[in-house]
Tab-separated table of C-alpha atoms in Angstrom:
chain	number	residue	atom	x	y	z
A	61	UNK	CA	0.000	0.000	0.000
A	62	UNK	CA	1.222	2.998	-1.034
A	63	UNK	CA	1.225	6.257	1.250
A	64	UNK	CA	-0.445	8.178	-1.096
A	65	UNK	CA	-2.314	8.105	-4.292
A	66	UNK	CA	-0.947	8.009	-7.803
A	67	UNK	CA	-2.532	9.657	-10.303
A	68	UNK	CA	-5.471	7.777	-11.688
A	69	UNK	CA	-6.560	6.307	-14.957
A	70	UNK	CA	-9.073	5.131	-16.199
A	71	UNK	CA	-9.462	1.230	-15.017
A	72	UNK	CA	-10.918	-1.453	-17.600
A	73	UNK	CA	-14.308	-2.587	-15.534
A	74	UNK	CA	-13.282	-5.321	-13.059
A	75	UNK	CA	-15.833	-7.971	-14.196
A	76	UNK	CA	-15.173	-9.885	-10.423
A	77	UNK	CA	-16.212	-6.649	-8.674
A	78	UNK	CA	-19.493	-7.109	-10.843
A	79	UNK	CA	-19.851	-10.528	-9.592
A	80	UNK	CA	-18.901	-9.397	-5.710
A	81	UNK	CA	-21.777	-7.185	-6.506
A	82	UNK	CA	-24.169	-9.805	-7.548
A	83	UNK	CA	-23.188	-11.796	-4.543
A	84	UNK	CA	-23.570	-9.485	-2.110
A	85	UNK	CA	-27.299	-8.688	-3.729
A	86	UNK	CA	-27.899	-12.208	-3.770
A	87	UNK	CA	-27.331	-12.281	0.038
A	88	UNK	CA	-29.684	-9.575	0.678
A	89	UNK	CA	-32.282	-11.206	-0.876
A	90	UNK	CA	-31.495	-13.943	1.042
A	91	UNK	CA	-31.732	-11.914	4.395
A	92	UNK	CA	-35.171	-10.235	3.838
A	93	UNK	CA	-36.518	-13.333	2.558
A	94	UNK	CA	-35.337	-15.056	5.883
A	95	UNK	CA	-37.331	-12.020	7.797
A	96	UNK	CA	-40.094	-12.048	5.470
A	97	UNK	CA	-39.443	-8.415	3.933
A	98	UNK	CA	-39.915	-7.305	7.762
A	99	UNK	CA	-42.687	-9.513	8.783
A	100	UNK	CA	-40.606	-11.788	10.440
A	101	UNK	CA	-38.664	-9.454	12.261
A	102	UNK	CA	-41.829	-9.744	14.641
A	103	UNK	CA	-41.413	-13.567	14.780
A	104	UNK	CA	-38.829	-15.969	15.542
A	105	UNK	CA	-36.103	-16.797	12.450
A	106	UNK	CA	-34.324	-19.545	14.271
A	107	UNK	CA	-35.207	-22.449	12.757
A	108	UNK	CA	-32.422	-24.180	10.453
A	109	UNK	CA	-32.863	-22.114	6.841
A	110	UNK	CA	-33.034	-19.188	9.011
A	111	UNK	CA	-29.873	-19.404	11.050
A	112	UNK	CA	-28.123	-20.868	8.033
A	113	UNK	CA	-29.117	-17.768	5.919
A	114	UNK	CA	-28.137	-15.381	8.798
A	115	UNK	CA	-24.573	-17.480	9.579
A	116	UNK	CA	-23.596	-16.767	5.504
A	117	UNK	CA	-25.190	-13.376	4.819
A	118	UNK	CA	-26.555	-11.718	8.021
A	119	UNK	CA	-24.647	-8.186	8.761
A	120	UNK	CA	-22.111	-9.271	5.717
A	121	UNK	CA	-24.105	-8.789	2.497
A	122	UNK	CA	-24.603	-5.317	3.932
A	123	UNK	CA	-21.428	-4.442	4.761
A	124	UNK	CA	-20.093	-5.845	1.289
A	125	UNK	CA	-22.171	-3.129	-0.364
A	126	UNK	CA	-20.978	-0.752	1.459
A	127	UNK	CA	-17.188	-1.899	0.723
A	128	UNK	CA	-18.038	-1.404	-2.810
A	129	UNK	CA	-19.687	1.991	-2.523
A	130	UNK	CA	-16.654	3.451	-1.354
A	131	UNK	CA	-14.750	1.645	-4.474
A	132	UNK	CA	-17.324	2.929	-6.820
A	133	UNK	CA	-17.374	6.341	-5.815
A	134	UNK	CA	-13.534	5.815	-5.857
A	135	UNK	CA	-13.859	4.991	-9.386
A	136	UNK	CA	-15.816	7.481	-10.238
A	137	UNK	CA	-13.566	10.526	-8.986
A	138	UNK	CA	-10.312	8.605	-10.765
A	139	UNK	CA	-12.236	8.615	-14.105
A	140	UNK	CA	-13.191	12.088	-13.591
A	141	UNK	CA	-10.016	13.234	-12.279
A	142	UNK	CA	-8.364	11.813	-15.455
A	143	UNK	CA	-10.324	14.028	-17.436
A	144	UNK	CA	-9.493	16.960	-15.465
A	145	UNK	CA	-13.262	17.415	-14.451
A	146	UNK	CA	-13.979	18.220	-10.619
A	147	UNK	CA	-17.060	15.966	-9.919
A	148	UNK	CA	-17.777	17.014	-6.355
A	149	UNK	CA	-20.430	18.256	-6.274
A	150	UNK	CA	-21.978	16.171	-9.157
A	151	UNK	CA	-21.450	13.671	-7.126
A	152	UNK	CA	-23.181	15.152	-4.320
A	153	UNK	CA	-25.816	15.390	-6.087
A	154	UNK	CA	-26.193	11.884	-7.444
A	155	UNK	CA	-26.292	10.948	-3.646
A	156	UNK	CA	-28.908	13.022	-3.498
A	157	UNK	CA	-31.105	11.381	-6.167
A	158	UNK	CA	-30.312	8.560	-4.875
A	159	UNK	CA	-31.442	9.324	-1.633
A	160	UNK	CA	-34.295	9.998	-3.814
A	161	UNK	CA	-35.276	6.700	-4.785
A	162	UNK	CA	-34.194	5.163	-1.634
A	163	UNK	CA	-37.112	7.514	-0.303
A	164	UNK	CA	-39.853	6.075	-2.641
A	165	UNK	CA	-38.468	2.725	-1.953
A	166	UNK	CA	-38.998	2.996	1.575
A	167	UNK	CA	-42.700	3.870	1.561
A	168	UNK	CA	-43.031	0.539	0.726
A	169	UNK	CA	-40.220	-1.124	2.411
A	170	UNK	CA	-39.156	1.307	4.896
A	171	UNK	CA	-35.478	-1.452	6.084
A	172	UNK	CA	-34.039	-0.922	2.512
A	173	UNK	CA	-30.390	0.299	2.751
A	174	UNK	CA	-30.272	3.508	0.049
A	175	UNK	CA	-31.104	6.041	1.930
A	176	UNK	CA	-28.604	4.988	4.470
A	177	UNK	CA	-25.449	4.502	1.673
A	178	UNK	CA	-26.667	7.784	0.381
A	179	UNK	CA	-26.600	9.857	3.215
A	180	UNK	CA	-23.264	8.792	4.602
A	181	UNK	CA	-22.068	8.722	0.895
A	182	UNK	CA	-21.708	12.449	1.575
A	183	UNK	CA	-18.582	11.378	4.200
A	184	UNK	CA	-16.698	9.967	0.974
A	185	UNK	CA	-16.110	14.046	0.023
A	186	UNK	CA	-13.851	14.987	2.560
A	187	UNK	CA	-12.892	11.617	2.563
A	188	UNK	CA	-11.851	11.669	-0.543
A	189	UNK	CA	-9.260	14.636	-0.237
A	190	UNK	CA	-7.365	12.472	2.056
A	191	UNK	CA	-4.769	11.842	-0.425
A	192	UNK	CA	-2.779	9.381	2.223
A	193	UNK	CA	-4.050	5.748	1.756
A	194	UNK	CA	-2.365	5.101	5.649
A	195	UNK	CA	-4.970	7.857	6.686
A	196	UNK	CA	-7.632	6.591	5.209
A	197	UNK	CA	-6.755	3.552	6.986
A	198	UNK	CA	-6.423	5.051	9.938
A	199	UNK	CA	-9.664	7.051	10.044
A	200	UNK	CA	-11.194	3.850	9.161
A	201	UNK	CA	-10.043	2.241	12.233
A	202	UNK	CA	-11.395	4.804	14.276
A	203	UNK	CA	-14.485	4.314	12.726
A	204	UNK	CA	-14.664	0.758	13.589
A	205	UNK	CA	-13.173	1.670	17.392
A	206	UNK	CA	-17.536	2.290	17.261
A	207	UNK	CA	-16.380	5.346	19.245
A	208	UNK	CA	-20.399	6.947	20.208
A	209	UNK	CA	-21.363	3.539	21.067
A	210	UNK	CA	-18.731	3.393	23.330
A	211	UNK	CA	-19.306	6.692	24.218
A	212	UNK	CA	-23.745	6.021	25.173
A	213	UNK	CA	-21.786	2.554	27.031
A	214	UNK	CA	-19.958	5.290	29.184
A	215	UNK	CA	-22.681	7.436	30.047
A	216	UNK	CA	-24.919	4.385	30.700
A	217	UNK	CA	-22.504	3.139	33.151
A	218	UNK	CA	-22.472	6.964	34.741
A	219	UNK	CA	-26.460	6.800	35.226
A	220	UNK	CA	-27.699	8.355	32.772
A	221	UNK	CA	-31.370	7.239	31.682
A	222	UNK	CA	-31.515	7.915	28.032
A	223	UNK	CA	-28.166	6.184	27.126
A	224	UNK	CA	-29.312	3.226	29.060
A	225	UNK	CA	-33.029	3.205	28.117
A	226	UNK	CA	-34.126	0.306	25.638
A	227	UNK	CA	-33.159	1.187	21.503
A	228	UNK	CA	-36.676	3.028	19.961
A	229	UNK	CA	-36.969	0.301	17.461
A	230	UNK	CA	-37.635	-2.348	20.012
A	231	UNK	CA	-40.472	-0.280	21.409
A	232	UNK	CA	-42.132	0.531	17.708
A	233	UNK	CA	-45.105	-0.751	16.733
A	234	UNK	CA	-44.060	-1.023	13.267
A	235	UNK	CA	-43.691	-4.575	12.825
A	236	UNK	CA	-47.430	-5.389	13.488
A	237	UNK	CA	-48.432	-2.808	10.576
A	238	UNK	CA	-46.260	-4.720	8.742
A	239	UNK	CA	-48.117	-7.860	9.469
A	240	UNK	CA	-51.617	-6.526	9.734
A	241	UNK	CA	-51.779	-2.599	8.180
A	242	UNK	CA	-53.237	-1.546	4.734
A	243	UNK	CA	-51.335	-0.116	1.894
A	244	UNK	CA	-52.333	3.359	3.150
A	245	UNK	CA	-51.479	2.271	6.713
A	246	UNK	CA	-47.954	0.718	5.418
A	247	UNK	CA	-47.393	3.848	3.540
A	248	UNK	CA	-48.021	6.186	6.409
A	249	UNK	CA	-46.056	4.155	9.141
A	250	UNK	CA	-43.292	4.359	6.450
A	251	UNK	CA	-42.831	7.546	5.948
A	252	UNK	CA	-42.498	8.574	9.557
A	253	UNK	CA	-41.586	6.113	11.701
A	254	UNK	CA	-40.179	3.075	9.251
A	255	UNK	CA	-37.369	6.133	8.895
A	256	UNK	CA	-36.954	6.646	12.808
A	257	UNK	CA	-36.981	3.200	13.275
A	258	UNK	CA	-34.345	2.549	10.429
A	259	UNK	CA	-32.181	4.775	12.139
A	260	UNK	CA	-32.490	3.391	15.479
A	261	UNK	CA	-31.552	-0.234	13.953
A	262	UNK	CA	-27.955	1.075	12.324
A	263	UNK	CA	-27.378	3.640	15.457
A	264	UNK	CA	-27.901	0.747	17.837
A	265	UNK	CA	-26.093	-1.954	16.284
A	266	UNK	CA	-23.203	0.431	15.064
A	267	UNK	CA	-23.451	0.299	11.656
A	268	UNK	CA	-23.348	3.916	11.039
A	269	UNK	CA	-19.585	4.206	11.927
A	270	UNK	CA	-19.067	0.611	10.549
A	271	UNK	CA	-20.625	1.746	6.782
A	272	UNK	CA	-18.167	4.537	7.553
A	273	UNK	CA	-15.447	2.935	7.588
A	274	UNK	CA	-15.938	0.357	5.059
A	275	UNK	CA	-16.447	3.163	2.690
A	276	UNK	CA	-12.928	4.487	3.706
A	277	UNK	CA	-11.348	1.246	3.231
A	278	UNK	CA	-13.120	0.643	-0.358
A	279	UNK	CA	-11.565	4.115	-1.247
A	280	UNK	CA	-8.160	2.687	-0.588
A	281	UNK	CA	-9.016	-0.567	-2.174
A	282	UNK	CA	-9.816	1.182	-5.436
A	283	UNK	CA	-6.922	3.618	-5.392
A	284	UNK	CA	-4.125	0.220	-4.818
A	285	UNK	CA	-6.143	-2.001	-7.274
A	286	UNK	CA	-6.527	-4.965	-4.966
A	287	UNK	CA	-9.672	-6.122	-6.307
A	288	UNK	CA	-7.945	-6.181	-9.653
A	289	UNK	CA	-5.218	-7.824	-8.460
A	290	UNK	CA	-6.691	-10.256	-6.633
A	291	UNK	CA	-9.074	-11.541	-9.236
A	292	UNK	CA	-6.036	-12.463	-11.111
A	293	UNK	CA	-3.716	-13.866	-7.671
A	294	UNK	CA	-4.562	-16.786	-6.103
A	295	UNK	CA	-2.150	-16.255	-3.264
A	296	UNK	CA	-3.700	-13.116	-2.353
A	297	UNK	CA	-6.949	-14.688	-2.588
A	298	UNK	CA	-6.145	-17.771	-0.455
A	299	UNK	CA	-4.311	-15.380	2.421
A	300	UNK	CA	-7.098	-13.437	2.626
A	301	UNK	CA	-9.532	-16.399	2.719
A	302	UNK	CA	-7.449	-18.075	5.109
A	303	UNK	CA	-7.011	-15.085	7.892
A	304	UNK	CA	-10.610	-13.914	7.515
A	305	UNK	CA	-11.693	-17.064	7.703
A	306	UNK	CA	-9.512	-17.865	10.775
A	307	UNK	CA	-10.767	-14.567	12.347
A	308	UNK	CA	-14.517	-15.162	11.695
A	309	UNK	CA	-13.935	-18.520	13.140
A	310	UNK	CA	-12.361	-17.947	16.653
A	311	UNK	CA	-15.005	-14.811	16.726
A	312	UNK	CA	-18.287	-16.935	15.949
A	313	UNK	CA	-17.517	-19.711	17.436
A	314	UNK	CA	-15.100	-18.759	20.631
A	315	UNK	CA	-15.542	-14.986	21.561
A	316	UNK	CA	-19.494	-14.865	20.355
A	317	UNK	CA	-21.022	-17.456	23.201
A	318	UNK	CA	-18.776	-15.791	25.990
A	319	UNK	CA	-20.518	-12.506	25.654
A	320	UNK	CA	-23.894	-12.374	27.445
A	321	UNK	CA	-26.938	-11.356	25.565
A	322	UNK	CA	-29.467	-8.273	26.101
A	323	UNK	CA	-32.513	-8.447	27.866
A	324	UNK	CA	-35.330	-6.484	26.842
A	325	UNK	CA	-37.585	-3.508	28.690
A	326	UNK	CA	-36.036	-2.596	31.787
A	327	UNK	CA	-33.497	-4.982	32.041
A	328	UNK	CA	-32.440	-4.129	28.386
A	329	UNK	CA	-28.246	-3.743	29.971
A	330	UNK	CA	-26.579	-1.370	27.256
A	331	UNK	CA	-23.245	-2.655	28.150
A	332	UNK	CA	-23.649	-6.040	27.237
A	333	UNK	CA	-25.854	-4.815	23.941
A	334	UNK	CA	-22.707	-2.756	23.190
A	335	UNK	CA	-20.777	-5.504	23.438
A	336	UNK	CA	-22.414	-7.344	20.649
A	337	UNK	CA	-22.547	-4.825	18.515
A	338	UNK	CA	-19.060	-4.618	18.160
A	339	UNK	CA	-18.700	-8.476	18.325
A	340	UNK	CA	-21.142	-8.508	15.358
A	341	UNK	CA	-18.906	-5.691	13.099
A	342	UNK	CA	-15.897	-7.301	13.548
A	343	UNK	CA	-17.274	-11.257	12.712
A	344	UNK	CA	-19.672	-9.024	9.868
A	345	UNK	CA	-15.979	-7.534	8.508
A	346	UNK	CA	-13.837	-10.761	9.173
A	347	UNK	CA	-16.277	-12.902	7.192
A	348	UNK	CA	-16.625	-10.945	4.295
A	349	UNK	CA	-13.020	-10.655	3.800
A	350	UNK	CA	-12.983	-14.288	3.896
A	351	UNK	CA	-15.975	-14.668	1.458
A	352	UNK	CA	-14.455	-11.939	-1.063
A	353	UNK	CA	-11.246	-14.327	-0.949
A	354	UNK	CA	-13.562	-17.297	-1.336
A	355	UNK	CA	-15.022	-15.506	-4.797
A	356	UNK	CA	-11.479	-14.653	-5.634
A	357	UNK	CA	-10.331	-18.027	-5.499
A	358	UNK	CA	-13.284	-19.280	-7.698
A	359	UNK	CA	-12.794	-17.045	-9.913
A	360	UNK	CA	-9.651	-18.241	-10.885
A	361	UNK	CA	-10.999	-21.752	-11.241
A	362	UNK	CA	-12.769	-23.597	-13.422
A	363	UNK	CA	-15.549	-22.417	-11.097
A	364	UNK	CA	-15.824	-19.145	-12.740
A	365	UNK	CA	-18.526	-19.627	-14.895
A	366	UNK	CA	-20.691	-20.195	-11.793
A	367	UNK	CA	-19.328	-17.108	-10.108
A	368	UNK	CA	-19.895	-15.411	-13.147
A	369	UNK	CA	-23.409	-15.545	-13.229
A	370	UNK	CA	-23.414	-13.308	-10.335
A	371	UNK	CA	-22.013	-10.551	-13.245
A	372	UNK	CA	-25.259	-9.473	-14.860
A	373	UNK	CA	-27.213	-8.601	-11.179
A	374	UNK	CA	-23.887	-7.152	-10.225
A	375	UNK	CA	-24.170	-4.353	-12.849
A	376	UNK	CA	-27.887	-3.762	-12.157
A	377	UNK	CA	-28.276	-4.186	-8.516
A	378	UNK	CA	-30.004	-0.372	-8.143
A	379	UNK	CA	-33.081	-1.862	-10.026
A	380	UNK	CA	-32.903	-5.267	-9.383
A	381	UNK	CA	-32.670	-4.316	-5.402
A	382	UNK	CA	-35.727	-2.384	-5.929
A	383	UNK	CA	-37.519	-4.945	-8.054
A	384	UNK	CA	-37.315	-7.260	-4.608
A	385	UNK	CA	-39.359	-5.400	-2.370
A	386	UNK	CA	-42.097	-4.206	-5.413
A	387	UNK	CA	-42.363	-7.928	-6.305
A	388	UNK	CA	-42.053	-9.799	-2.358
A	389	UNK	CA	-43.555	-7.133	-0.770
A	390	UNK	CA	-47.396	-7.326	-1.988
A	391	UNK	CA	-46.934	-11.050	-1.699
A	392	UNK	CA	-45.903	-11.213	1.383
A	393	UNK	CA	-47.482	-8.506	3.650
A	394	UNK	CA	-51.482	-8.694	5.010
A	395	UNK	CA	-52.303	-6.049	2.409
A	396	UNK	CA	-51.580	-8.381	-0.281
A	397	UNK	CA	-52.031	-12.191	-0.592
A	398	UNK	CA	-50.317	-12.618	3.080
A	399	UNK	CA	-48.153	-15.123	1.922
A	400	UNK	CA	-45.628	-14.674	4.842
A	401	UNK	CA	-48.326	-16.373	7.549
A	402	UNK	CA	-48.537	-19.171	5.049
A	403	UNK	CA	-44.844	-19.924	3.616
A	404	UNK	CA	-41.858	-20.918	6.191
A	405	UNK	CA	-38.061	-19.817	5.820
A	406	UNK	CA	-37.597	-22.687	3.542
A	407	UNK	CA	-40.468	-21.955	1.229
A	408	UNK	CA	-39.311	-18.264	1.002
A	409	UNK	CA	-35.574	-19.042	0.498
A	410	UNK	CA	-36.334	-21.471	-2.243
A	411	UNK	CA	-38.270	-19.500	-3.693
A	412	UNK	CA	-35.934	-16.260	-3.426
A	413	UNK	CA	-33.196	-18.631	-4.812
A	414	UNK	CA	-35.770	-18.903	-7.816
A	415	UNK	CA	-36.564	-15.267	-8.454
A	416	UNK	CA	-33.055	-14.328	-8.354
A	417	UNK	CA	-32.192	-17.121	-11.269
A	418	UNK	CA	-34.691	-15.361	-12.649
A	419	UNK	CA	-33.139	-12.260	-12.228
A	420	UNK	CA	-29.927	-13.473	-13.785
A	421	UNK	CA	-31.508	-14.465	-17.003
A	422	UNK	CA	-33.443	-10.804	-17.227
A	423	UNK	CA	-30.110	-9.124	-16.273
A	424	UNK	CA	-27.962	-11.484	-19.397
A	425	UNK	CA	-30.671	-10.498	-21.758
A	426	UNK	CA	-30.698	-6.932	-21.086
A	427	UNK	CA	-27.553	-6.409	-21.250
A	428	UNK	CA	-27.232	-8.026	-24.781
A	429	UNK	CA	-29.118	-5.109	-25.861
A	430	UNK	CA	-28.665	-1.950	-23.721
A	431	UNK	CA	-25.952	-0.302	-21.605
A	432	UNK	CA	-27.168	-0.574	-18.078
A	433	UNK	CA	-29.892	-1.030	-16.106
A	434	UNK	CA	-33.030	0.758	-16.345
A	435	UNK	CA	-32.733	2.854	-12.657
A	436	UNK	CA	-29.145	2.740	-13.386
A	437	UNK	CA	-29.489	5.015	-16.934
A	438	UNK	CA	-32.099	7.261	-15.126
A	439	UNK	CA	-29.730	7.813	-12.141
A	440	UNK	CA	-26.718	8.273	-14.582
A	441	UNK	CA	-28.758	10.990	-17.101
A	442	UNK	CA	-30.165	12.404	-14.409
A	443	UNK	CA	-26.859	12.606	-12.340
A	444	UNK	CA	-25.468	14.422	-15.584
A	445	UNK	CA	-28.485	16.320	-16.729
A	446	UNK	CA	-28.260	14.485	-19.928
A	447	UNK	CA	-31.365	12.450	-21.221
A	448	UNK	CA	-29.186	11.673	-24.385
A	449	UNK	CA	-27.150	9.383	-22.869
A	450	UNK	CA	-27.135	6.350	-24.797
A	451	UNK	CA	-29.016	3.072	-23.466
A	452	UNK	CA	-29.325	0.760	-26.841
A	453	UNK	CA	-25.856	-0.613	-27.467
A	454	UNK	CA	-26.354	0.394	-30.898
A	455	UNK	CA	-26.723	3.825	-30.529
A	456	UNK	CA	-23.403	5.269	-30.342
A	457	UNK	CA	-22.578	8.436	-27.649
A	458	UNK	CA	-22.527	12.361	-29.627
């Protein structure tokens, strides 16, 4: 790693990153299929397909898009920097369509992750004019020291009431509009209180500072090329498979059941909530280095076929992340056909598994013909004021 930048060119597209993508999109599905879009975060998810689903992709999947946020928007500023254009605050604003969407999204399935990657996307600025990759790393670290959690343990342990007092999301009653409400009723809970209650979630279980500092750290990757190089190294693949894998390991399986668990109403005990929460980053950041590794490896074997299928979602995961909660969402909740009082984990993950084949043949067969995804050229024109920009792969740019 180098202590600061070089100057940038422009990169040929990392077709492995797509695939990372795809995998980490695959997982999310995964995830809110395990909790019913939400419904079955009122309910119990530990049977086997549940804790299965959670042990691969819970608090990784997440934190794997947020790696790559901070690589794309990396990306993006190189590009732009090579052609001497200044895309701050172009940038700025794309976060802010994107916050956009994330915001329409939400009225229907207020625990979707854009808004959140778009509002701290404005950290990857000043972030950005940290030209020192050991900085960067450094300011990640802090970030993952979960400093104001730390800080509400401290005050908790001083006395005071409102650090100590039970999370708001596990005193919402959002969960049983999402089981019982009306489309009207969903709407209206959404708008409001799915957002405070969203908040709550990544305050509480520190994945505000964590997406902060992932987003550093995929800065850094971009700027040394790793993922470039190690879709092309085995060894680098294998040593990072190995000690993430080792970490994750003595952290799941050693550290994890030595840490007590948090009660609930007034014996709620922020300490030992705090305590997981941090536990949970660091197996969340330890596995997915040991997963990326994992894809790294395939992808240099005769496996990469398979991985590649992951390619097509990978370049359209704006609208294809959408497309989950407009198509599982009416199935699933009371408003619709209720499905999720019918179907169990296994029913919903096999299914999931399903729709997202699905989703791989619509993404191949799109992208025979056009240049990215449908949200993806809307948020690109719009990002650049440009309606011209070419979507038919036959249509060449003015």
């Amino acid at each position: 790693m180098n202590g600061t930048s070089s100057a940038q060119v422009r990169p040929e597209r990392i077709e492995y990153v797509d695939a990372l993508r795809g995998f980490a999109l695959f997982g999310l599905l995964m995830v809110h299929s395990a909790e019913a879009f939400g419904v079955g975060l009122s309910r119990s998810t530990d049977d086997t397909w549940g804790q299965a689903i959670f042990f691969l992709f819970g608090s990784k999947a997440f934190a794997i898009f947020a790696l790559l946020f901070g690589f794309s928007f990396a990306t993006i500023m190189a590009n732009q920097r090579g052609r001497g254009v200044d895309f701050t605050a172009r940038f700025a604003w794309r976060l802010l369509l994107l916050m956009g969407i994330g915001f329409v999204h939400s009225l229907l399935y207020s625990p979707e992750i854009l808004r959140l990657l778009a509002f701290l996307g404005l950290l990857l600025i000043p972030l950005d004019r940290v030209r020192s990759n050991y900085a960067l790393m450094a300011i990640a670290g802090l970030f993952f020291l979960q400093i104001p959690l730390l800080i509400q343990w401290l005050l908790a342990q001083s006395g005071n009431a409102f650090a100590a007092s039970e999370p708001y999301f596990a005193r919402s009653g959002l969960w049983d509009v999402f089981r019982n409400g009306s489309l009207g009723e969903l709407i209206e809970a959404n708008l409001i209180e799915g957002n405070l209650v969203k908040w709550s979630i990544n305050w509480s279980f520190g994945r505000v500072s964590e997406i902060a500092g992932l987003f550093a750290v995929g800065v850094v990757i971009q700027r040394t090329g790793f993922f470039a190089r190690i879709a092309k190294d085995r060894g680098i693949a294998l040593a990072l498979l190995l000690i993430g894998g080792t970490i994750f390991a003595i952290l799941e399986f050693l550290v994890k059941p030595m840490v007590p668990g948090s009660g609930s109403g007034s014996e709620f005990a922020i300490g030992p909530f705090t305590e997981r929460a941090i536990l949970f980053q660091w197996i969340g950041i330890s596995a997915i280095a040991a997963q990326i590794g994992l894809l790294a490896l395939l992808w240099n074997s005769p496996a990469q076929r398979l991985v590649g299928l992951f390619r097509g979602p990978g370049r359209m995961t704006l609208t294809l992340y959408v497309a989950h909660s407009f198509v599982a969402v009416p199935i699933l909740y009371q408003f619709g056909l209720g499905m999720a009082e019918v179907w169990d984990t296994q029913t919903r993950i096999l299914l999931a598994i399903a729709f997202f084949g699905m989703q791989i043949l619509f993404a191949h067969w799109w992208y025979a013909r056009y240049r990215y995804g449908p949200l993806e050229w809307t948020w690109r024109a719009a990002t650049l004021n440009d309606w011209k920009v070419p979507l038919r792969k036959n249509v060449q740019p003015a």
